Short mmCIF file of N, CA and C in Angstrom, two decimals:
data_model
loop_
_atom_site.label_atom_id
_atom_site.label_comp_id
_atom_site.label_asym_id
_atom_site.label_seq_id
_atom_site.Cartn_x
_atom_site.Cartn_y
_atom_site.Cartn_z
N UNK E 19 45.92 31.53 -71.57
CA UNK E 19 44.82 32.15 -70.94
C UNK E 19 43.66 31.17 -70.84
N UNK E 20 43.54 30.40 -71.76
CA UNK E 20 42.51 29.40 -71.73
C UNK E 20 42.71 28.46 -70.54
N UNK E 21 43.93 28.20 -70.31
CA UNK E 21 44.27 27.34 -69.18
C UNK E 21 43.89 28.01 -67.87
N UNK E 22 44.09 29.25 -67.76
CA UNK E 22 43.74 29.99 -66.55
C UNK E 22 42.23 29.99 -66.36
N UNK E 23 41.53 30.11 -67.43
CA UNK E 23 40.06 30.13 -67.36
C UNK E 23 39.57 28.76 -66.89
N UNK E 24 40.20 27.72 -67.42
CA UNK E 24 39.82 26.38 -67.00
C UNK E 24 40.10 26.19 -65.51
N UNK E 25 41.24 26.69 -65.08
CA UNK E 25 41.58 26.60 -63.67
C UNK E 25 40.58 27.36 -62.83
N UNK E 26 40.23 28.51 -63.29
CA UNK E 26 39.24 29.32 -62.57
C UNK E 26 37.89 28.62 -62.54
N UNK E 27 37.53 28.01 -63.64
CA UNK E 27 36.25 27.29 -63.70
C UNK E 27 36.26 26.10 -62.75
N UNK E 28 37.39 25.41 -62.70
CA UNK E 28 37.51 24.28 -61.77
C UNK E 28 37.37 24.76 -60.33
N UNK E 29 38.07 25.87 -60.10
CA UNK E 29 38.01 26.42 -58.76
C UNK E 29 36.60 26.86 -58.41
N UNK E 30 35.95 27.52 -59.34
CA UNK E 30 34.57 27.95 -59.14
C UNK E 30 33.69 26.73 -58.91
N UNK E 31 33.94 25.72 -59.70
CA UNK E 31 33.17 24.47 -59.56
C UNK E 31 33.39 23.86 -58.17
N UNK E 32 34.62 23.88 -57.71
CA UNK E 32 34.91 23.35 -56.38
C UNK E 32 34.21 24.18 -55.30
N UNK E 33 34.30 25.50 -55.47
CA UNK E 33 33.66 26.38 -54.49
C UNK E 33 32.15 26.15 -54.48
N UNK E 34 31.56 26.06 -55.66
CA UNK E 34 30.11 25.83 -55.77
C UNK E 34 29.76 24.48 -55.17
N UNK E 35 30.59 23.50 -55.47
CA UNK E 35 30.35 22.15 -54.93
C UNK E 35 30.44 22.15 -53.40
N UNK E 36 31.45 22.82 -52.90
CA UNK E 36 31.63 22.91 -51.45
C UNK E 36 30.46 23.64 -50.80
N UNK E 37 30.08 24.73 -51.38
CA UNK E 37 28.95 25.51 -50.85
C UNK E 37 27.65 24.71 -50.96
N UNK E 38 27.52 23.97 -52.01
CA UNK E 38 26.32 23.14 -52.20
C UNK E 38 26.24 22.08 -51.10
N UNK E 39 27.39 21.43 -50.81
CA UNK E 39 27.40 20.43 -49.73
C UNK E 39 27.10 21.07 -48.38
N UNK E 40 27.72 22.25 -48.15
CA UNK E 40 27.47 22.92 -46.88
C UNK E 40 25.99 23.29 -46.76
N UNK E 41 25.42 23.77 -47.83
CA UNK E 41 24.01 24.13 -47.83
C UNK E 41 23.14 22.88 -47.65
N UNK E 42 23.52 21.80 -48.29
CA UNK E 42 22.79 20.53 -48.12
C UNK E 42 22.83 20.07 -46.67
N UNK E 43 24.03 20.21 -46.08
CA UNK E 43 24.16 19.83 -44.67
C UNK E 43 23.27 20.71 -43.79
N UNK E 44 23.25 21.99 -44.10
CA UNK E 44 22.40 22.90 -43.34
C UNK E 44 20.92 22.57 -43.54
N UNK E 45 20.57 22.13 -44.71
CA UNK E 45 19.18 21.78 -45.02
C UNK E 45 18.81 20.44 -44.38
N UNK E 46 19.75 19.52 -44.32
CA UNK E 46 19.48 18.19 -43.75
C UNK E 46 19.04 18.27 -42.29
N UNK E 47 19.69 19.12 -41.54
CA UNK E 47 19.34 19.23 -40.11
C UNK E 47 17.88 19.67 -39.93
N UNK E 48 17.45 20.75 -40.59
CA UNK E 48 16.02 21.11 -40.46
C UNK E 48 15.08 20.05 -41.03
N UNK E 49 15.53 19.34 -42.06
CA UNK E 49 14.70 18.26 -42.62
C UNK E 49 14.47 17.18 -41.57
N UNK E 50 15.54 16.80 -40.87
CA UNK E 50 15.42 15.78 -39.83
C UNK E 50 14.48 16.25 -38.72
N UNK E 51 14.64 17.52 -38.36
CA UNK E 51 13.75 18.07 -37.33
C UNK E 51 12.30 18.05 -37.79
N UNK E 52 12.11 18.40 -39.05
CA UNK E 52 10.76 18.40 -39.61
C UNK E 52 10.17 16.99 -39.59
N UNK E 53 10.97 16.00 -39.96
CA UNK E 53 10.51 14.61 -39.93
C UNK E 53 10.17 14.19 -38.50
N UNK E 54 11.01 14.60 -37.56
CA UNK E 54 10.74 14.28 -36.15
C UNK E 54 9.42 14.90 -35.70
N UNK E 55 9.20 16.15 -36.11
CA UNK E 55 7.96 16.81 -35.74
C UNK E 55 6.75 16.13 -36.37
N UNK E 56 6.91 15.69 -37.61
CA UNK E 56 5.81 14.98 -38.27
C UNK E 56 5.51 13.67 -37.53
N UNK E 57 6.57 12.94 -37.17
CA UNK E 57 6.38 11.71 -36.40
C UNK E 57 5.73 12.02 -35.06
N UNK E 58 6.19 13.08 -34.43
CA UNK E 58 5.63 13.47 -33.13
C UNK E 58 4.16 13.83 -33.28
N UNK E 59 3.85 14.51 -34.35
CA UNK E 59 2.46 14.89 -34.59
C UNK E 59 1.59 13.65 -34.76
N UNK E 60 2.09 12.67 -35.52
CA UNK E 60 1.35 11.42 -35.70
C UNK E 60 1.20 10.70 -34.36
N UNK E 61 2.29 10.66 -33.60
CA UNK E 61 2.23 10.02 -32.28
C UNK E 61 1.25 10.74 -31.36
N UNK E 62 1.29 12.06 -31.41
CA UNK E 62 0.37 12.83 -30.58
C UNK E 62 -1.08 12.58 -30.99
N UNK E 63 -1.31 12.47 -32.27
CA UNK E 63 -2.66 12.17 -32.76
C UNK E 63 -3.10 10.81 -32.25
N UNK E 64 -2.21 9.86 -32.35
CA UNK E 64 -2.51 8.51 -31.88
C UNK E 64 -2.76 8.52 -30.37
N UNK E 65 -1.90 9.20 -29.65
CA UNK E 65 -2.05 9.28 -28.19
C UNK E 65 -3.36 9.99 -27.84
N UNK E 66 -3.66 11.04 -28.56
CA UNK E 66 -4.90 11.78 -28.32
C UNK E 66 -6.12 10.89 -28.54
N UNK E 67 -6.11 10.11 -29.61
CA UNK E 67 -7.26 9.22 -29.86
C UNK E 67 -7.35 8.14 -28.78
N UNK E 68 -6.20 7.63 -28.32
CA UNK E 68 -6.21 6.63 -27.25
C UNK E 68 -6.75 7.24 -25.95
N UNK E 69 -6.33 8.46 -25.66
CA UNK E 69 -6.82 9.13 -24.45
C UNK E 69 -8.33 9.34 -24.56
N UNK E 70 -8.79 9.67 -25.73
CA UNK E 70 -10.23 9.88 -25.94
C UNK E 70 -11.00 8.57 -25.72
N UNK E 71 -10.48 7.47 -26.25
CA UNK E 71 -11.12 6.16 -26.05
C UNK E 71 -11.15 5.79 -24.56
N UNK E 72 -10.02 5.99 -23.90
CA UNK E 72 -9.94 5.66 -22.47
C UNK E 72 -10.89 6.55 -21.64
N UNK E 73 -11.02 7.79 -22.04
CA UNK E 73 -11.94 8.69 -21.35
C UNK E 73 -13.38 8.21 -21.52
N UNK E 74 -13.71 7.77 -22.72
CA UNK E 74 -15.06 7.24 -22.96
C UNK E 74 -15.31 5.99 -22.13
N UNK E 75 -14.32 5.10 -22.07
CA UNK E 75 -14.46 3.88 -21.26
C UNK E 75 -14.62 4.24 -19.78
N UNK E 76 -13.84 5.20 -19.33
CA UNK E 76 -13.92 5.64 -17.94
C UNK E 76 -15.31 6.19 -17.63
N UNK E 77 -15.86 6.95 -18.55
CA UNK E 77 -17.22 7.48 -18.37
C UNK E 77 -18.24 6.35 -18.26
N UNK E 78 -18.07 5.32 -19.10
CA UNK E 78 -18.98 4.17 -19.03
C UNK E 78 -18.86 3.47 -17.69
N UNK E 79 -17.63 3.29 -17.22
CA UNK E 79 -17.43 2.63 -15.92
C UNK E 79 -18.03 3.46 -14.79
N UNK E 80 -17.90 4.78 -14.90
CA UNK E 80 -18.50 5.65 -13.87
C UNK E 80 -20.02 5.50 -13.85
N UNK E 81 -20.62 5.46 -15.04
CA UNK E 81 -22.07 5.28 -15.12
C UNK E 81 -22.49 3.95 -14.51
N UNK E 82 -21.76 2.89 -14.86
CA UNK E 82 -22.06 1.57 -14.29
C UNK E 82 -21.90 1.59 -12.78
N UNK E 83 -20.85 2.24 -12.31
CA UNK E 83 -20.61 2.32 -10.87
C UNK E 83 -21.75 3.04 -10.17
N UNK E 84 -22.22 4.11 -10.75
CA UNK E 84 -23.34 4.86 -10.17
C UNK E 84 -24.59 4.00 -10.14
N UNK E 85 -24.87 3.29 -11.24
CA UNK E 85 -26.04 2.40 -11.28
C UNK E 85 -25.93 1.31 -10.24
N UNK E 86 -24.74 0.71 -10.11
CA UNK E 86 -24.54 -0.35 -9.12
C UNK E 86 -24.71 0.19 -7.70
N UNK E 87 -24.21 1.39 -7.45
CA UNK E 87 -24.35 1.98 -6.12
C UNK E 87 -25.81 2.25 -5.81
N UNK E 88 -26.57 2.72 -6.80
CA UNK E 88 -28.01 2.93 -6.60
C UNK E 88 -28.69 1.61 -6.27
N UNK E 89 -28.31 0.57 -6.99
CA UNK E 89 -28.90 -0.75 -6.76
C UNK E 89 -28.57 -1.25 -5.35
N UNK E 90 -27.31 -1.05 -4.94
CA UNK E 90 -26.90 -1.45 -3.58
C UNK E 90 -27.71 -0.68 -2.55
N UNK E 91 -27.90 0.62 -2.78
CA UNK E 91 -28.68 1.43 -1.85
C UNK E 91 -30.13 0.96 -1.78
N UNK E 92 -30.67 0.52 -2.92
CA UNK E 92 -32.04 -0.01 -2.93
C UNK E 92 -32.13 -1.32 -2.16
N UNK E 93 -31.11 -2.16 -2.28
CA UNK E 93 -31.14 -3.49 -1.65
C UNK E 93 -30.71 -3.47 -0.19
N UNK E 94 -30.08 -2.41 0.27
CA UNK E 94 -29.56 -2.35 1.64
C UNK E 94 -30.67 -2.55 2.68
N UNK E 95 -31.83 -1.91 2.56
CA UNK E 95 -32.89 -2.14 3.56
C UNK E 95 -33.36 -3.60 3.58
N UNK E 96 -33.28 -4.26 2.44
CA UNK E 96 -33.71 -5.66 2.38
C UNK E 96 -32.78 -6.56 3.18
N UNK E 97 -31.52 -6.15 3.32
CA UNK E 97 -30.57 -6.96 4.08
C UNK E 97 -31.01 -7.07 5.54
N UNK E 98 -31.45 -5.93 6.11
CA UNK E 98 -31.94 -5.96 7.49
C UNK E 98 -33.18 -6.84 7.60
N UNK E 99 -34.07 -6.74 6.62
CA UNK E 99 -35.27 -7.58 6.63
C UNK E 99 -34.89 -9.05 6.55
N UNK E 100 -33.91 -9.36 5.70
CA UNK E 100 -33.47 -10.76 5.56
C UNK E 100 -32.90 -11.27 6.88
N UNK E 101 -32.10 -10.43 7.55
CA UNK E 101 -31.54 -10.84 8.84
C UNK E 101 -32.66 -11.12 9.83
N UNK E 102 -33.65 -10.23 9.85
CA UNK E 102 -34.78 -10.40 10.76
C UNK E 102 -35.55 -11.68 10.43
N UNK E 103 -35.77 -11.91 9.14
CA UNK E 103 -36.49 -13.12 8.73
C UNK E 103 -35.69 -14.38 9.03
N UNK E 104 -34.37 -14.31 8.87
CA UNK E 104 -33.54 -15.47 9.21
C UNK E 104 -33.65 -15.80 10.69
N UNK E 105 -33.67 -14.75 11.53
CA UNK E 105 -33.84 -14.98 12.97
C UNK E 105 -35.19 -15.63 13.26
N UNK E 106 -36.23 -15.13 12.59
CA UNK E 106 -37.56 -15.71 12.79
C UNK E 106 -37.60 -17.16 12.33
N UNK E 107 -36.94 -17.45 11.22
CA UNK E 107 -36.91 -18.83 10.72
C UNK E 107 -36.20 -19.73 11.71
N UNK E 108 -35.06 -19.25 12.24
CA UNK E 108 -34.33 -20.06 13.22
C UNK E 108 -35.19 -20.33 14.45
N UNK E 109 -35.89 -19.30 14.92
CA UNK E 109 -36.76 -19.48 16.08
C UNK E 109 -37.89 -20.46 15.76
N UNK E 110 -38.45 -20.32 14.56
CA UNK E 110 -39.53 -21.23 14.16
C UNK E 110 -39.03 -22.67 14.06
N UNK E 111 -37.83 -22.84 13.50
CA UNK E 111 -37.26 -24.18 13.41
C UNK E 111 -37.02 -24.76 14.79
N UNK E 112 -36.55 -23.91 15.71
CA UNK E 112 -36.31 -24.35 17.08
C UNK E 112 -37.63 -24.77 17.74
N UNK E 113 -38.67 -23.95 17.53
CA UNK E 113 -39.99 -24.31 18.07
C UNK E 113 -40.46 -25.62 17.47
N UNK E 114 -40.28 -25.76 16.16
CA UNK E 114 -40.72 -26.99 15.49
C UNK E 114 -39.99 -28.20 16.07
N UNK E 115 -38.68 -28.07 16.28
CA UNK E 115 -37.93 -29.17 16.88
C UNK E 115 -38.47 -29.48 18.27
N UNK E 116 -38.81 -28.43 19.02
CA UNK E 116 -39.37 -28.64 20.36
C UNK E 116 -40.71 -29.35 20.30
N UNK E 117 -41.55 -28.95 19.35
CA UNK E 117 -42.86 -29.60 19.22
C UNK E 117 -42.69 -31.06 18.81
N UNK E 118 -41.77 -31.30 17.88
CA UNK E 118 -41.52 -32.70 17.46
C UNK E 118 -41.03 -33.51 18.65
N UNK E 119 -40.13 -32.93 19.43
CA UNK E 119 -39.62 -33.63 20.61
C UNK E 119 -40.77 -33.91 21.59
N UNK E 120 -41.62 -32.92 21.79
CA UNK E 120 -42.75 -33.10 22.70
C UNK E 120 -43.69 -34.19 22.21
N UNK E 121 -43.94 -34.22 20.91
CA UNK E 121 -44.81 -35.26 20.34
C UNK E 121 -44.19 -36.63 20.54
N UNK E 122 -42.85 -36.72 20.33
CA UNK E 122 -42.19 -38.00 20.56
C UNK E 122 -42.32 -38.43 22.01
N UNK E 123 -42.16 -37.49 22.93
CA UNK E 123 -42.30 -37.80 24.35
C UNK E 123 -43.71 -38.31 24.64
N UNK E 124 -44.70 -37.62 24.11
CA UNK E 124 -46.09 -38.02 24.35
C UNK E 124 -46.37 -39.39 23.75
N UNK E 125 -45.85 -39.63 22.53
CA UNK E 125 -46.14 -40.91 21.88
C UNK E 125 -45.44 -42.08 22.57
N UNK E 126 -44.30 -41.82 23.20
CA UNK E 126 -43.56 -42.89 23.87
C UNK E 126 -43.94 -43.08 25.34
N UNK E 127 -44.63 -42.14 25.87
CA UNK E 127 -44.87 -42.18 27.31
C UNK E 127 -46.29 -41.73 27.60
N UNK E 128 -47.07 -42.57 28.18
CA UNK E 128 -48.44 -42.20 28.50
C UNK E 128 -48.69 -42.44 29.99
N UNK E 129 -48.15 -41.58 30.84
CA UNK E 129 -48.46 -41.70 32.26
C UNK E 129 -49.76 -40.96 32.56
N UNK E 130 -49.98 -40.68 33.79
CA UNK E 130 -51.21 -39.96 34.14
C UNK E 130 -51.19 -38.58 33.50
N UNK E 131 -52.37 -38.02 33.32
CA UNK E 131 -52.52 -36.73 32.65
C UNK E 131 -51.76 -35.63 33.40
N UNK E 132 -51.78 -35.62 34.69
CA UNK E 132 -51.12 -34.59 35.49
C UNK E 132 -49.61 -34.62 35.26
N UNK E 133 -49.03 -35.79 35.29
CA UNK E 133 -47.59 -35.91 35.06
C UNK E 133 -47.22 -35.44 33.65
N UNK E 134 -48.04 -35.82 32.70
CA UNK E 134 -47.82 -35.43 31.31
C UNK E 134 -47.78 -33.91 31.18
N UNK E 135 -48.75 -33.24 31.74
CA UNK E 135 -48.82 -31.78 31.65
C UNK E 135 -47.63 -31.14 32.34
N UNK E 136 -47.27 -31.64 33.53
CA UNK E 136 -46.14 -31.09 34.27
C UNK E 136 -44.84 -31.20 33.46
N UNK E 137 -44.60 -32.36 32.85
CA UNK E 137 -43.38 -32.55 32.06
C UNK E 137 -43.39 -31.64 30.83
N UNK E 138 -44.53 -31.54 30.14
CA UNK E 138 -44.60 -30.69 28.94
C UNK E 138 -44.37 -29.23 29.29
N UNK E 139 -44.94 -28.78 30.39
CA UNK E 139 -44.74 -27.39 30.81
C UNK E 139 -43.28 -27.15 31.16
N UNK E 140 -42.66 -28.07 31.88
CA UNK E 140 -41.25 -27.93 32.25
C UNK E 140 -40.36 -27.91 31.01
N UNK E 141 -40.64 -28.80 30.06
CA UNK E 141 -39.84 -28.83 28.83
C UNK E 141 -40.05 -27.57 27.98
N UNK E 142 -41.29 -27.13 27.88
CA UNK E 142 -41.60 -25.96 27.06
C UNK E 142 -40.96 -24.70 27.63
N UNK E 143 -40.84 -24.61 28.95
CA UNK E 143 -40.28 -23.41 29.57
C UNK E 143 -38.75 -23.43 29.60
N UNK E 144 -38.15 -24.56 29.32
CA UNK E 144 -36.69 -24.62 29.35
C UNK E 144 -36.11 -24.26 27.98
N UNK E 145 -34.89 -23.70 27.97
CA UNK E 145 -34.28 -23.34 26.68
C UNK E 145 -34.03 -24.58 25.83
N UNK E 146 -34.31 -24.45 24.54
CA UNK E 146 -34.13 -25.54 23.57
C UNK E 146 -34.94 -26.78 23.92
N UNK E 147 -35.94 -26.63 24.76
CA UNK E 147 -36.83 -27.73 25.15
C UNK E 147 -36.06 -28.89 25.74
N UNK E 148 -35.02 -28.57 26.50
CA UNK E 148 -34.23 -29.59 27.17
C UNK E 148 -34.31 -29.35 28.67
N UNK E 149 -34.15 -30.41 29.42
CA UNK E 149 -34.19 -30.24 30.87
C UNK E 149 -33.40 -31.36 31.53
N UNK E 150 -33.00 -31.10 32.76
CA UNK E 150 -32.26 -32.11 33.52
C UNK E 150 -33.17 -32.70 34.59
N UNK E 151 -32.71 -33.76 35.19
CA UNK E 151 -33.47 -34.41 36.25
C UNK E 151 -33.77 -33.42 37.37
N UNK E 152 -32.77 -32.64 37.78
CA UNK E 152 -32.96 -31.69 38.89
C UNK E 152 -34.01 -30.64 38.53
N UNK E 153 -33.95 -30.11 37.29
CA UNK E 153 -34.92 -29.09 36.89
C UNK E 153 -36.33 -29.67 36.86
N UNK E 154 -36.47 -30.85 36.28
CA UNK E 154 -37.80 -31.47 36.22
C UNK E 154 -38.33 -31.76 37.62
N UNK E 155 -37.48 -32.25 38.50
CA UNK E 155 -37.91 -32.56 39.86
C UNK E 155 -38.32 -31.29 40.60
N UNK E 156 -37.60 -30.18 40.32
CA UNK E 156 -37.89 -28.92 40.99
C UNK E 156 -39.17 -28.29 40.45
N UNK E 157 -39.41 -28.38 39.12
CA UNK E 157 -40.51 -27.68 38.49
C UNK E 157 -41.79 -28.51 38.38
N UNK E 158 -41.74 -29.77 38.72
CA UNK E 158 -42.94 -30.61 38.61
C UNK E 158 -43.25 -31.24 39.96
N UNK E 159 -44.43 -31.83 40.01
CA UNK E 159 -44.85 -32.55 41.23
C UNK E 159 -44.67 -34.05 41.07
N UNK E 160 -43.94 -34.45 40.05
CA UNK E 160 -43.73 -35.87 39.78
C UNK E 160 -42.73 -36.41 40.80
N UNK E 161 -43.01 -37.55 41.38
CA UNK E 161 -42.07 -38.13 42.34
C UNK E 161 -40.73 -38.45 41.67
N UNK E 162 -39.67 -38.36 42.46
CA UNK E 162 -38.31 -38.57 41.95
C UNK E 162 -38.13 -39.95 41.37
N UNK E 163 -38.74 -40.96 41.96
CA UNK E 163 -38.61 -42.33 41.45
C UNK E 163 -39.23 -42.43 40.06
N UNK E 164 -40.40 -41.85 39.86
CA UNK E 164 -41.06 -41.88 38.54
C UNK E 164 -40.22 -41.13 37.52
N UNK E 165 -39.73 -39.96 37.92
CA UNK E 165 -38.88 -39.19 37.01
C UNK E 165 -37.65 -39.99 36.60
N UNK E 166 -37.00 -40.59 37.58
CA UNK E 166 -35.75 -41.29 37.33
C UNK E 166 -35.97 -42.55 36.51
N UNK E 167 -36.99 -43.33 36.83
CA UNK E 167 -37.17 -44.63 36.19
C UNK E 167 -37.97 -44.58 34.89
N UNK E 168 -38.90 -43.65 34.78
CA UNK E 168 -39.76 -43.63 33.59
C UNK E 168 -39.45 -42.49 32.63
N UNK E 169 -39.43 -41.27 33.16
CA UNK E 169 -39.39 -40.09 32.29
C UNK E 169 -37.99 -39.82 31.74
N UNK E 170 -36.98 -39.83 32.59
CA UNK E 170 -35.61 -39.52 32.13
C UNK E 170 -35.12 -40.50 31.06
N UNK E 171 -35.38 -41.82 31.17
CA UNK E 171 -34.97 -42.71 30.07
C UNK E 171 -35.65 -42.37 28.74
N UNK E 172 -36.92 -42.00 28.81
CA UNK E 172 -37.65 -41.62 27.58
C UNK E 172 -37.05 -40.34 26.99
N UNK E 173 -36.77 -39.36 27.87
CA UNK E 173 -36.17 -38.11 27.39
C UNK E 173 -34.78 -38.35 26.81
N UNK E 174 -34.03 -39.23 27.45
CA UNK E 174 -32.69 -39.55 26.96
C UNK E 174 -32.74 -40.23 25.60
N UNK E 175 -33.75 -41.06 25.36
CA UNK E 175 -33.89 -41.74 24.06
C UNK E 175 -34.24 -40.76 22.95
N UNK E 176 -34.96 -39.71 23.29
CA UNK E 176 -35.43 -38.76 22.28
C UNK E 176 -34.49 -37.59 22.19
#
């Protein structure tokens, strides 16, 4: 009978051992899931903090963008003024070049006062203070020979 009891105890031990393993296996699966959820929670926390940082950076960029747009809007009217002033400067430089050219003509050529005035008026009325023999002959009372031999060589030199 003792032997039977030992056999029964062994069997009970085997059954308990088997049930224990089965229970452990059943417990392991939820444990793994729990660990996965914990990892996911940590990842979500990390992702949430990263999203928060990126949102803050985005807000800063939006503020900077708004400030830059305001600055551009403030400077936009000045662009038109600058264009206008550039045109005025170009015209002034062109006039200055014309005056310098006229002074060179006067300093290199001293004919009669009437011829001088006629040539200056013709040059001043022409675009870029330039003129051709035909235009000068048409717009002045200077004889063609004087224009050809005296004035045109001086104009060509300058």
